[in-house]
mmCIF file of N, CA and C in Angstrom:
data_model
loop_
_atom_site.group_PDB
_atom_site.id
_atom_site.type_symbol
_atom_site.label_atom_id
_atom_site.label_comp_id
_atom_site.label_asym_id
_atom_site.label_seq_id
_atom_site.Cartn_x
_atom_site.Cartn_y
_atom_site.Cartn_z
ATOM 1 N N MET A 1 124.189 81.187 115.877
ATOM 2 C CA MET A 1 124.092 80.732 114.818
ATOM 3 C C MET A 1 123.650 79.311 114.471
ATOM 4 N N VAL A 2 122.544 79.607 113.347
ATOM 5 C CA VAL A 2 121.616 78.479 112.854
ATOM 6 C C VAL A 2 122.864 77.529 112.234
ATOM 7 N N GLY A 3 121.893 76.228 112.830
ATOM 8 C CA GLY A 3 122.520 75.075 112.344
ATOM 9 C C GLY A 3 122.158 74.808 110.829
ATOM 10 N N VAL A 4 122.929 73.656 110.155
ATOM 11 C CA VAL A 4 122.312 73.131 109.169
ATOM 12 C C VAL A 4 120.964 72.526 109.143
ATOM 13 N N GLY A 5 121.440 71.684 110.465
ATOM 14 C CA GLY A 5 119.778 70.927 110.659
ATOM 15 C C GLY A 5 118.694 71.249 110.498
ATOM 16 N N ASP A 6 118.504 72.746 110.971
ATOM 17 C CA ASP A 6 117.257 73.515 110.749
ATOM 18 C C ASP A 6 116.987 73.583 109.112
ATOM 19 N N ALA A 7 117.608 73.686 108.412
ATOM 20 C CA ALA A 7 117.557 74.017 107.039
ATOM 21 C C ALA A 7 117.213 72.302 106.574
ATOM 22 N N ILE A 8 117.638 71.430 106.716
ATOM 23 C CA ILE A 8 117.239 70.377 106.735
ATOM 24 C C ILE A 8 115.844 69.980 107.051
ATOM 25 N N ARG A 9 115.695 70.149 108.129
ATOM 26 C CA ARG A 9 114.345 69.740 108.706
ATOM 27 C C ARG A 9 113.135 70.687 108.219
ATOM 28 N N LEU A 10 113.493 71.995 107.470
ATOM 29 C CA LEU A 10 112.441 72.757 107.103
ATOM 30 C C LEU A 10 112.066 72.045 105.464
ATOM 31 N N ARG A 11 113.113 71.686 105.136
ATOM 32 C CA ARG A 11 113.025 71.024 103.712
ATOM 33 C C ARG A 11 112.283 69.729 103.797
ATOM 34 N N GLN A 12 112.595 68.762 104.881
ATOM 35 C CA GLN A 12 111.964 67.175 105.127
ATOM 36 C C GLN A 12 110.558 67.781 105.125
ATOM 37 N N ALA A 13 110.239 68.767 105.763
ATOM 38 C CA ALA A 13 108.934 69.031 106.154
ATOM 39 C C ALA A 13 108.118 69.873 104.912
ATOM 40 N N GLY A 14 108.661 69.666 104.088
ATOM 41 C CA GLY A 14 108.286 70.457 102.647
ATOM 42 C C GLY A 14 108.108 72.017 102.831
ATOM 43 N N LEU A 15 108.813 72.318 103.417
ATOM 44 C CA LEU A 15 108.840 74.319 103.659
ATOM 45 C C LEU A 15 110.008 74.746 102.946
ATOM 46 N N ARG A 16 109.926 75.882 102.703
ATOM 47 C CA ARG A 16 111.138 76.908 102.017
ATOM 48 C C ARG A 16 111.767 77.327 103.162
ATOM 49 N N VAL A 17 113.209 77.390 102.747
ATOM 50 C CA VAL A 17 114.180 77.697 103.744
ATOM 51 C C VAL A 17 114.050 79.293 103.564
ATOM 52 N N THR A 18 113.705 80.033 104.912
ATOM 53 C CA THR A 18 113.954 81.368 104.602
ATOM 54 C C THR A 18 114.681 81.921 105.929
ATOM 55 N N ALA A 19 115.011 83.120 106.189
ATOM 56 C CA ALA A 19 115.865 83.491 107.337
ATOM 57 C C ALA A 19 115.112 83.655 108.233
ATOM 58 N N ALA A 20 113.857 84.155 108.105
ATOM 59 C CA ALA A 20 112.848 84.371 109.093
ATOM 60 C C ALA A 20 112.566 83.162 109.722
ATOM 61 N N ARG A 21 112.126 82.092 109.090
ATOM 62 C CA ARG A 21 111.854 80.623 109.596
ATOM 63 C C ARG A 21 113.216 80.228 110.524
ATOM 64 N N LEU A 22 114.139 80.157 109.598
ATOM 65 C CA LEU A 22 115.367 79.850 110.582
ATOM 66 C C LEU A 22 115.450 80.507 111.531
ATOM 67 N N ALA A 23 115.414 81.963 111.731
ATOM 68 C CA ALA A 23 115.455 82.736 113.076
ATOM 69 C C ALA A 23 114.413 82.610 113.772
ATOM 70 N N ILE A 24 113.016 82.019 113.411
ATOM 71 C CA ILE A 24 112.058 81.890 114.366
ATOM 72 C C ILE A 24 112.212 80.281 115.120
ATOM 73 N N MET A 25 112.618 79.448 114.252
ATOM 74 C CA MET A 25 113.235 78.151 115.041
ATOM 75 C C MET A 25 114.263 78.131 116.248
ATOM 76 N N GLN A 26 115.486 79.220 115.508
ATOM 77 C CA GLN A 26 116.473 79.477 116.635
ATOM 78 C C GLN A 26 115.854 80.217 117.854
ATOM 79 N N THR A 27 115.098 81.313 117.945
ATOM 80 C CA THR A 27 114.298 81.923 118.705
ATOM 81 C C THR A 27 113.507 81.327 119.840
ATOM 82 N N VAL A 28 112.778 80.377 119.071
ATOM 83 C CA VAL A 28 111.818 79.325 119.764
ATOM 84 C C VAL A 28 112.914 78.263 120.614
ATOM 85 N N ARG A 29 113.875 77.909 119.953
ATOM 86 C CA ARG A 29 115.055 76.696 120.725
ATOM 87 C C ARG A 29 115.473 77.558 121.831
ATOM 88 N N SER A 30 115.770 78.600 121.828
ATOM 89 C CA SER A 30 116.700 79.123 122.796
ATOM 90 C C SER A 30 115.678 80.136 123.791
ATOM 91 N N GLY A 31 114.471 80.168 123.662
ATOM 92 C CA GLY A 31 113.493 80.545 124.668
ATOM 93 C C GLY A 31 113.020 79.236 125.454
ATOM 94 N N ASP A 32 111.978 79.901 126.357
ATOM 95 C CA ASP A 32 111.118 79.251 127.424
ATOM 96 C C ASP A 32 109.832 79.166 127.091
ATOM 97 N N HIS A 33 108.964 78.360 126.002
ATOM 98 C CA HIS A 33 107.782 78.776 125.859
ATOM 99 C C HIS A 33 107.349 80.145 125.545
ATOM 100 N N LEU A 34 107.910 80.467 124.473
ATOM 101 C CA LEU A 34 107.373 81.848 123.893
ATOM 102 C C LEU A 34 106.460 82.248 123.451
ATOM 103 N N ASP A 35 105.859 83.432 123.850
ATOM 104 C CA ASP A 35 104.684 83.677 122.811
ATOM 105 C C ASP A 35 104.779 84.376 121.803
ATOM 106 N N VAL A 36 104.102 84.998 120.839
ATOM 107 C CA VAL A 36 104.121 85.404 119.706
ATOM 108 C C VAL A 36 105.119 86.735 119.523
ATOM 109 N N GLU A 37 104.551 87.497 120.416
ATOM 110 C CA GLU A 37 105.347 88.528 120.708
ATOM 111 C C GLU A 37 106.960 88.617 120.913
ATOM 112 N N ALA A 38 107.228 87.568 122.020
ATOM 113 C CA ALA A 38 108.526 87.492 122.367
ATOM 114 C C ALA A 38 109.399 86.730 121.010
ATOM 115 N N ILE A 39 108.687 85.927 120.022
ATOM 116 C CA ILE A 39 109.419 85.323 119.309
ATOM 117 C C ILE A 39 109.729 86.472 117.894
ATOM 118 N N HIS A 40 108.427 87.611 117.815
ATOM 119 C CA HIS A 40 109.034 88.422 116.845
ATOM 120 C C HIS A 40 109.931 89.159 117.479
ATOM 121 N N ARG A 41 110.171 89.712 118.627
ATOM 122 C CA ARG A 41 111.316 90.594 118.795
ATOM 123 C C ARG A 41 112.415 89.652 118.556
ATOM 124 N N GLY A 42 112.529 88.287 118.773
ATOM 125 C CA GLY A 42 113.705 87.672 118.696
ATOM 126 C C GLY A 42 114.119 87.482 117.470
ATOM 127 N N VAL A 43 113.055 87.188 116.612
ATOM 128 C CA VAL A 43 113.283 87.158 115.010
ATOM 129 C C VAL A 43 113.923 88.679 114.498
ATOM 130 N N CYS A 44 113.489 89.802 115.032
ATOM 131 C CA CYS A 44 113.807 90.883 114.529
ATOM 132 C C CYS A 44 115.250 91.650 115.269
ATOM 133 N N GLU A 45 115.405 90.733 116.109
ATOM 134 C CA GLU A 45 116.847 90.680 116.523
ATOM 135 C C GLU A 45 117.944 90.117 115.989
ATOM 136 N N ARG A 46 117.344 89.065 115.139
ATOM 137 C CA ARG A 46 118.360 88.142 114.611
ATOM 138 C C ARG A 46 118.368 88.432 113.117
ATOM 139 N N VAL A 47 117.251 88.910 112.197
ATOM 140 C CA VAL A 47 117.339 88.985 110.995
ATOM 141 C C VAL A 47 116.800 90.782 110.650
ATOM 142 N N GLY A 48 116.905 91.521 111.555
ATOM 143 C CA GLY A 48 116.030 92.819 111.078
ATOM 144 C C GLY A 48 114.425 92.781 111.120
ATOM 145 N N GLN A 49 114.006 93.647 110.503
ATOM 146 C CA GLN A 49 112.515 93.915 110.376
ATOM 147 C C GLN A 49 111.925 92.970 109.778
ATOM 148 N N VAL A 50 110.959 91.952 110.573
ATOM 149 C CA VAL A 50 110.185 91.106 109.900
ATOM 150 C C VAL A 50 108.381 91.599 110.442
ATOM 151 N N SER A 51 107.652 91.317 109.571
ATOM 152 C CA SER A 51 106.201 91.447 110.161
ATOM 153 C C SER A 51 105.618 90.793 111.106
ATOM 154 N N LEU A 52 104.860 91.163 111.933
ATOM 155 C CA LEU A 52 104.187 90.252 113.202
ATOM 156 C C LEU A 52 103.379 89.148 112.084
ATOM 157 N N GLN A 53 102.815 89.435 111.267
ATOM 158 C CA GLN A 53 101.946 88.788 110.396
ATOM 159 C C GLN A 53 102.996 87.917 110.044
ATOM 160 N N ALA A 54 104.048 88.283 109.377
ATOM 161 C CA ALA A 54 105.011 86.985 108.839
ATOM 162 C C ALA A 54 105.585 86.001 109.599
ATOM 163 N N VAL A 55 105.550 86.454 110.646
ATOM 164 C CA VAL A 55 105.871 85.347 112.130
ATOM 165 C C VAL A 55 104.778 84.590 112.520
ATOM 166 N N TYR A 56 103.486 85.371 112.518
ATOM 167 C CA TYR A 56 102.375 84.180 112.602
ATOM 168 C C TYR A 56 102.282 83.146 111.454
ATOM 169 N N ASP A 57 102.317 83.380 110.246
ATOM 170 C CA ASP A 57 102.195 82.608 108.932
ATOM 171 C C ASP A 57 103.216 81.452 109.288
ATOM 172 N N SER A 58 104.568 82.267 109.483
ATOM 173 C CA SER A 58 105.606 81.014 109.713
ATOM 174 C C SER A 58 105.392 79.851 110.765
ATOM 175 N N LEU A 59 104.859 80.717 112.142
ATOM 176 C CA LEU A 59 104.722 79.744 112.938
ATOM 177 C C LEU A 59 103.414 78.809 112.564
ATOM 178 N N ASN A 60 102.677 79.254 112.055
ATOM 179 C CA ASN A 60 101.472 78.149 111.719
ATOM 180 C C ASN A 60 102.144 77.012 110.863
ATOM 181 N N ALA A 61 102.728 77.708 109.857
ATOM 182 C CA ALA A 61 103.624 76.649 108.730
ATOM 183 C C ALA A 61 104.364 75.697 109.695
ATOM 184 N N LEU A 62 105.263 76.124 110.630
ATOM 185 C CA LEU A 62 106.210 75.562 111.230
ATOM 186 C C LEU A 62 105.296 74.224 112.180
ATOM 187 N N HIS A 63 104.341 74.846 112.449
ATOM 188 C CA HIS A 63 103.621 73.880 113.477
ATOM 189 C C HIS A 63 102.744 72.621 112.756
ATOM 190 N N ARG A 64 102.326 73.198 111.815
ATOM 191 C CA ARG A 64 101.747 72.234 111.032
ATOM 192 C C ARG A 64 102.354 71.343 110.350
ATOM 193 N N GLY A 65 104.239 71.571 109.985
ATOM 194 C CA GLY A 65 104.908 70.848 109.576
ATOM 195 C C GLY A 65 105.652 69.799 110.735
ATOM 196 N N GLY A 66 105.164 70.060 111.933
ATOM 197 C CA GLY A 66 105.657 69.416 112.833
ATOM 198 C C GLY A 66 107.084 69.726 113.677
ATOM 199 N N LEU A 67 107.426 71.123 113.275
ATOM 200 C CA LEU A 67 108.848 71.408 113.563
ATOM 201 C C LEU A 67 108.522 72.368 114.861
ATOM 202 N N LEU A 68 107.390 72.540 115.652
ATOM 203 C CA LEU A 68 107.038 73.280 116.568
ATOM 204 C C LEU A 68 105.958 72.821 117.128
ATOM 205 N N ARG A 69 105.747 73.176 118.657
ATOM 206 C CA ARG A 69 104.581 72.905 119.394
ATOM 207 C C ARG A 69 103.888 73.989 119.718
ATOM 208 N N ARG A 70 102.833 74.032 119.385
ATOM 209 C CA ARG A 70 101.691 75.147 120.134
ATOM 210 C C ARG A 70 101.333 74.531 121.512
ATOM 211 N N ILE A 71 101.377 75.678 122.229
ATOM 212 C CA ILE A 71 100.915 75.407 123.473
ATOM 213 C C ILE A 71 99.582 76.205 123.774
ATOM 214 N N GLU A 72 98.426 76.070 124.139
ATOM 215 C CA GLU A 72 97.469 77.094 124.314
ATOM 216 C C GLU A 72 96.830 76.874 125.605
ATOM 217 N N PRO A 73 97.388 77.244 126.598
ATOM 218 C CA PRO A 73 96.599 77.464 128.146
ATOM 219 C C PRO A 73 95.521 78.101 128.019
ATOM 220 N N ALA A 74 94.394 77.734 128.885
ATOM 221 C CA ALA A 74 93.368 78.687 128.763
ATOM 222 C C ALA A 74 93.870 80.224 129.525
ATOM 223 N N GLY A 75 93.107 81.223 129.000
ATOM 224 C CA GLY A 75 93.517 82.531 129.275
ATOM 225 C C GLY A 75 94.964 83.188 129.648
ATOM 226 N N SER A 76 95.607 82.341 128.653
ATOM 227 C CA SER A 76 96.955 82.644 128.532
ATOM 228 C C SER A 76 97.165 82.851 126.938
ATOM 229 N N PRO A 77 98.433 83.643 126.708
ATOM 230 C CA PRO A 77 98.710 83.801 124.932
ATOM 231 C C PRO A 77 99.102 82.518 124.694
ATOM 232 N N THR A 78 98.997 82.049 123.307
ATOM 233 C CA THR A 78 99.812 80.702 122.562
ATOM 234 C C THR A 78 101.248 80.939 122.981
ATOM 235 N N ARG A 79 101.575 79.695 123.229
ATOM 236 C CA ARG A 79 103.161 79.612 123.588
ATOM 237 C C ARG A 79 103.586 78.437 122.173
ATOM 238 N N TYR A 80 104.669 79.073 122.163
ATOM 239 C CA TYR A 80 105.716 77.651 121.186
ATOM 240 C C TYR A 80 107.072 77.106 121.807
ATOM 241 N N GLU A 81 106.875 75.748 121.087
ATOM 242 C CA GLU A 81 108.260 75.391 121.998
ATOM 243 C C GLU A 81 108.875 74.434 120.704
ATOM 244 N N ALA A 82 110.263 74.029 120.755
ATOM 245 C CA ALA A 82 110.753 73.325 119.811
ATOM 246 C C ALA A 82 110.684 71.806 120.251
ATOM 247 N N ARG A 83 110.336 71.687 121.604
ATOM 248 C CA ARG A 83 110.308 70.065 121.965
ATOM 249 C C ARG A 83 108.946 69.575 121.491
ATOM 250 N N VAL A 84 109.698 68.765 120.401
ATOM 251 C CA VAL A 84 107.911 68.205 119.907
ATOM 252 C C VAL A 84 108.256 66.474 119.599
ATOM 253 N N GLY A 85 107.211 65.615 119.441
ATOM 254 C CA GLY A 85 107.117 64.416 118.844
ATOM 255 C C GLY A 85 107.573 63.440 120.421
ATOM 256 N N ASP A 86 107.489 64.029 121.435
ATOM 257 C CA ASP A 86 107.608 63.257 122.699
ATOM 258 C C ASP A 86 106.488 63.139 123.635
ATOM 259 N N ASN A 87 105.039 63.562 123.470
ATOM 260 C CA ASN A 87 103.973 63.670 124.159
ATOM 261 C C ASN A 87 104.201 64.069 125.680
ATOM 262 N N HIS A 88 105.078 64.847 125.782
ATOM 263 C CA HIS A 88 105.131 65.518 127.127
ATOM 264 C C HIS A 88 103.960 66.322 127.512
ATOM 265 N N HIS A 89 103.944 66.972 128.742
ATOM 266 C CA HIS A 89 102.995 67.886 129.258
ATOM 267 C C HIS A 89 103.459 69.031 129.844
ATOM 268 N N HIS A 90 102.413 69.967 130.240
ATOM 269 C CA HIS A 90 103.050 71.467 131.006
ATOM 270 C C HIS A 90 102.618 71.593 132.105
ATOM 271 N N LEU A 91 102.996 72.295 133.023
ATOM 272 C CA LEU A 91 102.649 72.912 134.294
ATOM 273 C C LEU A 91 102.718 74.531 134.026
ATOM 274 N N VAL A 92 101.381 74.974 134.478
ATOM 275 C CA VAL A 92 101.430 76.435 134.305
ATOM 276 C C VAL A 92 100.950 77.202 135.466
ATOM 277 N N CYS A 93 101.604 78.165 135.678
ATOM 278 C CA CYS A 93 101.623 79.176 137.055
ATOM 279 C C CYS A 93 100.501 79.586 136.698
ATOM 280 N N ARG A 94 99.325 79.934 137.822
ATOM 281 C CA ARG A 94 98.118 80.742 137.634
ATOM 282 C C ARG A 94 98.959 82.055 138.093
ATOM 283 N N GLY A 95 99.617 82.283 138.768
ATOM 284 C CA GLY A 95 100.010 83.653 139.293
ATOM 285 C C GLY A 95 100.719 84.291 137.826
ATOM 286 N N CYS A 96 102.047 83.919 137.258
ATOM 287 C CA CYS A 96 102.592 84.603 136.598
ATOM 288 C C CYS A 96 102.393 83.935 135.222
ATOM 289 N N GLY A 97 101.898 82.603 134.893
ATOM 290 C CA GLY A 97 101.880 82.353 133.560
ATOM 291 C C GLY A 97 102.792 81.544 133.265
ATOM 292 N N ARG A 98 103.896 81.161 133.985
ATOM 293 C CA ARG A 98 105.397 80.360 133.546
ATOM 294 C C ARG A 98 104.494 78.994 133.045
ATOM 295 N N VAL A 99 105.303 78.882 132.173
ATOM 296 C CA VAL A 99 105.073 77.377 131.585
ATOM 297 C C VAL A 99 106.439 76.428 131.877
ATOM 298 N N THR A 100 106.017 75.167 132.205
ATOM 299 C CA THR A 100 107.377 74.331 132.600
ATOM 300 C C THR A 100 106.500 72.948 131.821
ATOM 301 N N ASP A 101 108.005 72.266 131.301
ATOM 302 C CA ASP A 101 107.877 71.143 130.740
ATOM 303 C C ASP A 101 107.483 69.847 131.720
ATOM 304 N N VAL A 102 106.642 69.039 131.704
ATOM 305 C CA VAL A 102 106.901 67.946 132.838
ATOM 306 C C VAL A 102 106.667 66.465 131.827
ATOM 307 N N ASP A 103 107.367 65.513 132.185
ATOM 308 C CA ASP A 103 107.400 64.422 131.136
ATOM 309 C C ASP A 103 106.301 63.506 130.974
ATOM 310 N N CYS A 104 105.990 63.196 130.429
ATOM 311 C CA CYS A 104 104.472 62.023 130.399
ATOM 312 C C CYS A 104 104.147 61.282 131.478
ATOM 313 N N ALA A 105 103.142 61.475 131.724
ATOM 314 C CA ALA A 105 102.535 60.774 133.340
ATOM 315 C C ALA A 105 102.783 59.043 133.169
ATOM 316 N N ILE A 106 102.617 58.490 132.419
ATOM 317 C CA ILE A 106 102.759 57.241 132.586
ATOM 318 C C ILE A 106 104.206 56.681 131.632
ATOM 319 N N GLY A 107 104.592 57.345 130.606
ATOM 320 C CA GLY A 107 106.051 56.919 130.116
ATOM 321 C C GLY A 107 105.784 56.506 128.785
ATOM 322 N N HIS A 108 104.508 56.424 128.268
ATOM 323 C CA HIS A 108 104.436 55.917 126.799
ATOM 324 C C HIS A 108 103.161 56.746 126.483
ATOM 325 N N ALA A 109 103.039 57.105 125.003
ATOM 326 C CA ALA A 109 102.230 57.688 124.241
ATOM 327 C C ALA A 109 100.855 56.827 124.345
ATOM 328 N N PRO A 110 99.621 57.259 124.493
ATOM 329 C CA PRO A 110 99.200 58.575 124.989
ATOM 330 C C PRO A 110 99.287 59.233 126.129
ATOM 331 N N CYS A 111 99.774 58.357 127.191
ATOM 332 C CA CYS A 111 100.274 58.786 128.408
ATOM 333 C C CYS A 111 98.622 58.465 129.399
ATOM 334 N N LEU A 112 97.611 58.942 128.976
ATOM 335 C CA LEU A 112 96.736 58.612 129.829
ATOM 336 C C LEU A 112 95.558 57.869 128.936
ATOM 337 N N GLU A 113 94.892 56.847 129.280
ATOM 338 C CA GLU A 113 93.726 56.156 128.821
ATOM 339 C C GLU A 113 92.633 56.808 128.978
ATOM 340 N N PRO A 114 91.506 57.391 128.199
ATOM 341 C CA PRO A 114 90.254 57.767 128.127
ATOM 342 C C PRO A 114 89.421 56.567 128.955
ATOM 343 N N VAL A 115 88.440 56.927 129.644
ATOM 344 C CA VAL A 115 87.439 55.768 130.174
ATOM 345 C C VAL A 115 86.421 55.585 128.842
ATOM 346 N N SER A 116 86.312 56.549 128.012
ATOM 347 C CA SER A 116 85.695 55.730 126.495
ATOM 348 C C SER A 116 86.522 56.615 125.479
ATOM 349 N N ASN A 117 86.629 55.843 124.403
ATOM 350 C CA ASN A 117 87.237 56.448 123.597
ATOM 351 C C ASN A 117 86.239 56.857 122.254
ATOM 352 N N ALA A 118 84.952 56.655 122.346
ATOM 353 C CA ALA A 118 84.333 56.903 121.387
ATOM 354 C C ALA A 118 84.039 56.471 119.951
ATOM 355 N N GLY A 119 85.291 55.656 119.902
ATOM 356 C CA GLY A 119 85.587 54.907 118.789
ATOM 357 C C GLY A 119 86.662 55.855 118.219
ATOM 358 N N PHE A 120 87.517 56.607 119.004
ATOM 359 C CA PHE A 120 88.429 57.666 118.487
ATOM 360 C C PHE A 120 89.562 56.229 118.416
ATOM 361 N N VAL A 121 90.762 56.375 117.645
ATOM 362 C CA VAL A 121 91.881 55.849 117.995
ATOM 363 C C VAL A 121 92.930 57.115 118.858
ATOM 364 N N VAL A 122 93.123 56.947 119.990
ATOM 365 C CA VAL A 122 93.662 58.018 120.740
ATOM 366 C C VAL A 122 95.379 57.773 120.240
ATOM 367 N N ASP A 123 96.099 58.801 119.772
ATOM 368 C CA ASP A 123 97.215 58.684 119.802
ATOM 369 C C ASP A 123 98.377 60.033 120.519
ATOM 370 N N GLU A 124 97.465 61.097 121.169
ATOM 371 C CA GLU A 124 98.052 61.943 122.140
ATOM 372 C C GLU A 124 97.280 62.424 123.178
ATOM 373 N N ALA A 125 97.960 62.588 124.264
ATOM 374 C CA ALA A 125 97.177 63.305 125.187
ATOM 375 C C ALA A 125 97.738 64.574 125.465
ATOM 376 N N ASP A 126 97.030 65.849 125.759
ATOM 377 C CA ASP A 126 97.584 67.272 125.860
ATOM 378 C C ASP A 126 96.794 67.661 127.203
ATOM 379 N N VAL A 127 97.976 67.282 128.453
ATOM 380 C CA VAL A 127 97.524 67.779 129.871
ATOM 381 C C VAL A 127 98.154 68.795 130.173
ATOM 382 N N ILE A 128 97.568 69.664 130.995
ATOM 383 C CA ILE A 128 97.801 70.941 131.432
ATOM 384 C C ILE A 128 97.600 70.921 132.904
ATOM 385 N N TYR A 129 98.698 70.731 133.730
ATOM 386 C CA TYR A 129 98.644 70.826 135.089
ATOM 387 C C TYR A 129 98.561 72.596 135.530
ATOM 388 N N TRP A 130 97.714 72.754 136.557
ATOM 389 C CA TRP A 130 97.617 74.372 136.746
ATOM 390 C C TRP A 130 98.168 74.235 138.443
ATOM 391 N N GLY A 131 98.750 75.460 138.600
ATOM 392 C CA GLY A 131 99.422 75.595 139.912
ATOM 393 C C GLY A 131 100.210 76.621 140.235
ATOM 394 N N ILE A 132 100.763 76.872 141.276
ATOM 395 C CA ILE A 132 101.761 77.942 141.518
ATOM 396 C C ILE A 132 102.656 77.569 141.598
ATOM 397 N N CYS A 133 103.887 78.614 140.924
ATOM 398 C CA CYS A 133 105.028 78.077 140.617
ATOM 399 C C CYS A 133 106.160 78.520 141.957
ATOM 400 N N PRO A 134 107.229 78.056 142.108
ATOM 401 C CA PRO A 134 108.022 78.444 143.127
ATOM 402 C C PRO A 134 108.122 79.872 143.531
ATOM 403 N N ASP A 135 108.322 80.678 142.413
ATOM 404 C CA ASP A 135 108.442 81.985 142.494
ATOM 405 C C ASP A 135 107.522 82.880 143.041
ATOM 406 N N CYS A 136 106.061 82.617 142.760
ATOM 407 C CA CYS A 136 104.836 82.973 143.246
ATOM 408 C C CYS A 136 104.379 82.601 144.218
ATOM 409 N N HIS A 137 104.802 81.178 144.598
ATOM 410 C CA HIS A 137 104.213 80.676 145.722
ATOM 411 C C HIS A 137 104.312 81.521 147.299
ATOM 412 N N PRO A 138 105.483 82.127 147.494
ATOM 413 C CA PRO A 138 105.448 82.739 148.804
ATOM 414 C C PRO A 138 104.321 83.892 148.663
ATOM 415 N N VAL A 139 104.542 84.851 147.561
ATOM 416 C CA VAL A 139 103.608 86.101 147.417
ATOM 417 C C VAL A 139 102.291 85.569 147.276
ATOM 418 N N THR A 140 101.689 84.342 146.713
ATOM 419 C CA THR A 140 100.497 84.202 146.863
ATOM 420 C C THR A 140 99.689 83.685 148.388
ATOM 421 N N ALA A 141 101.119 82.792 149.204
ATOM 422 C CA ALA A 141 100.537 82.302 150.429
ATOM 423 C C ALA A 141 100.416 83.385 151.095
ATOM 424 N N GLU A 142 101.452 84.510 150.770
ATOM 425 C CA GLU A 142 101.135 85.835 151.861
ATOM 426 C C GLU A 142 99.928 86.495 151.657
ATOM 427 N N VAL A 143 99.620 86.617 150.264
ATOM 428 C CA VAL A 143 98.212 87.516 150.039
ATOM 429 C C VAL A 143 97.106 86.552 150.534
ATOM 430 N N ALA A 144 97.109 85.248 150.595
ATOM 431 C CA ALA A 144 95.915 84.616 151.147
ATOM 432 C C ALA A 144 95.966 84.108 152.367
ATOM 433 N N GLY A 145 97.034 84.660 153.241
ATOM 434 C CA GLY A 145 97.216 84.565 154.741
ATOM 435 C C GLY A 145 97.517 83.070 155.092
ATOM 436 N N LEU A 146 97.996 82.505 153.980
ATOM 437 C CA LEU A 146 98.286 81.158 154.254
ATOM 438 C C LEU A 146 100.070 80.800 154.978
ATOM 439 N N ASP A 147 100.501 82.249 155.122
ATOM 440 C CA ASP A 147 101.880 81.845 155.688
ATOM 441 C C ASP A 147 102.155 81.718 157.043
#
């Protein structure tokens, strides 16, 4: 069930409230760093046929409105999450591509201080830690002969 809060958040972000946008927010919130294809499937299950382009357009609008966060790990599809505004970071598995949240490295934004800010006022750090998840580790160790 879609909460009234999503409709309010959409309006506060200056966005029209549509069934597709509500379904996207619900799908992203119930998933785990979903890619666009998975979000599209979830939206279609919730509200019927919606074009993939409409999902892309809505995801862009929801991201610009600050309602969803876009995660773009190198070599992986773009992912989306509903956890916004807390400057957390991500762990990405090199084996399966799984993405996991990790809280801020220091505990306050922007979490990391650059050696030189080149005159910028830094307000956010986007850190991606890469490694092997627990599910892939035994397989990777065995293939690499590390077991």
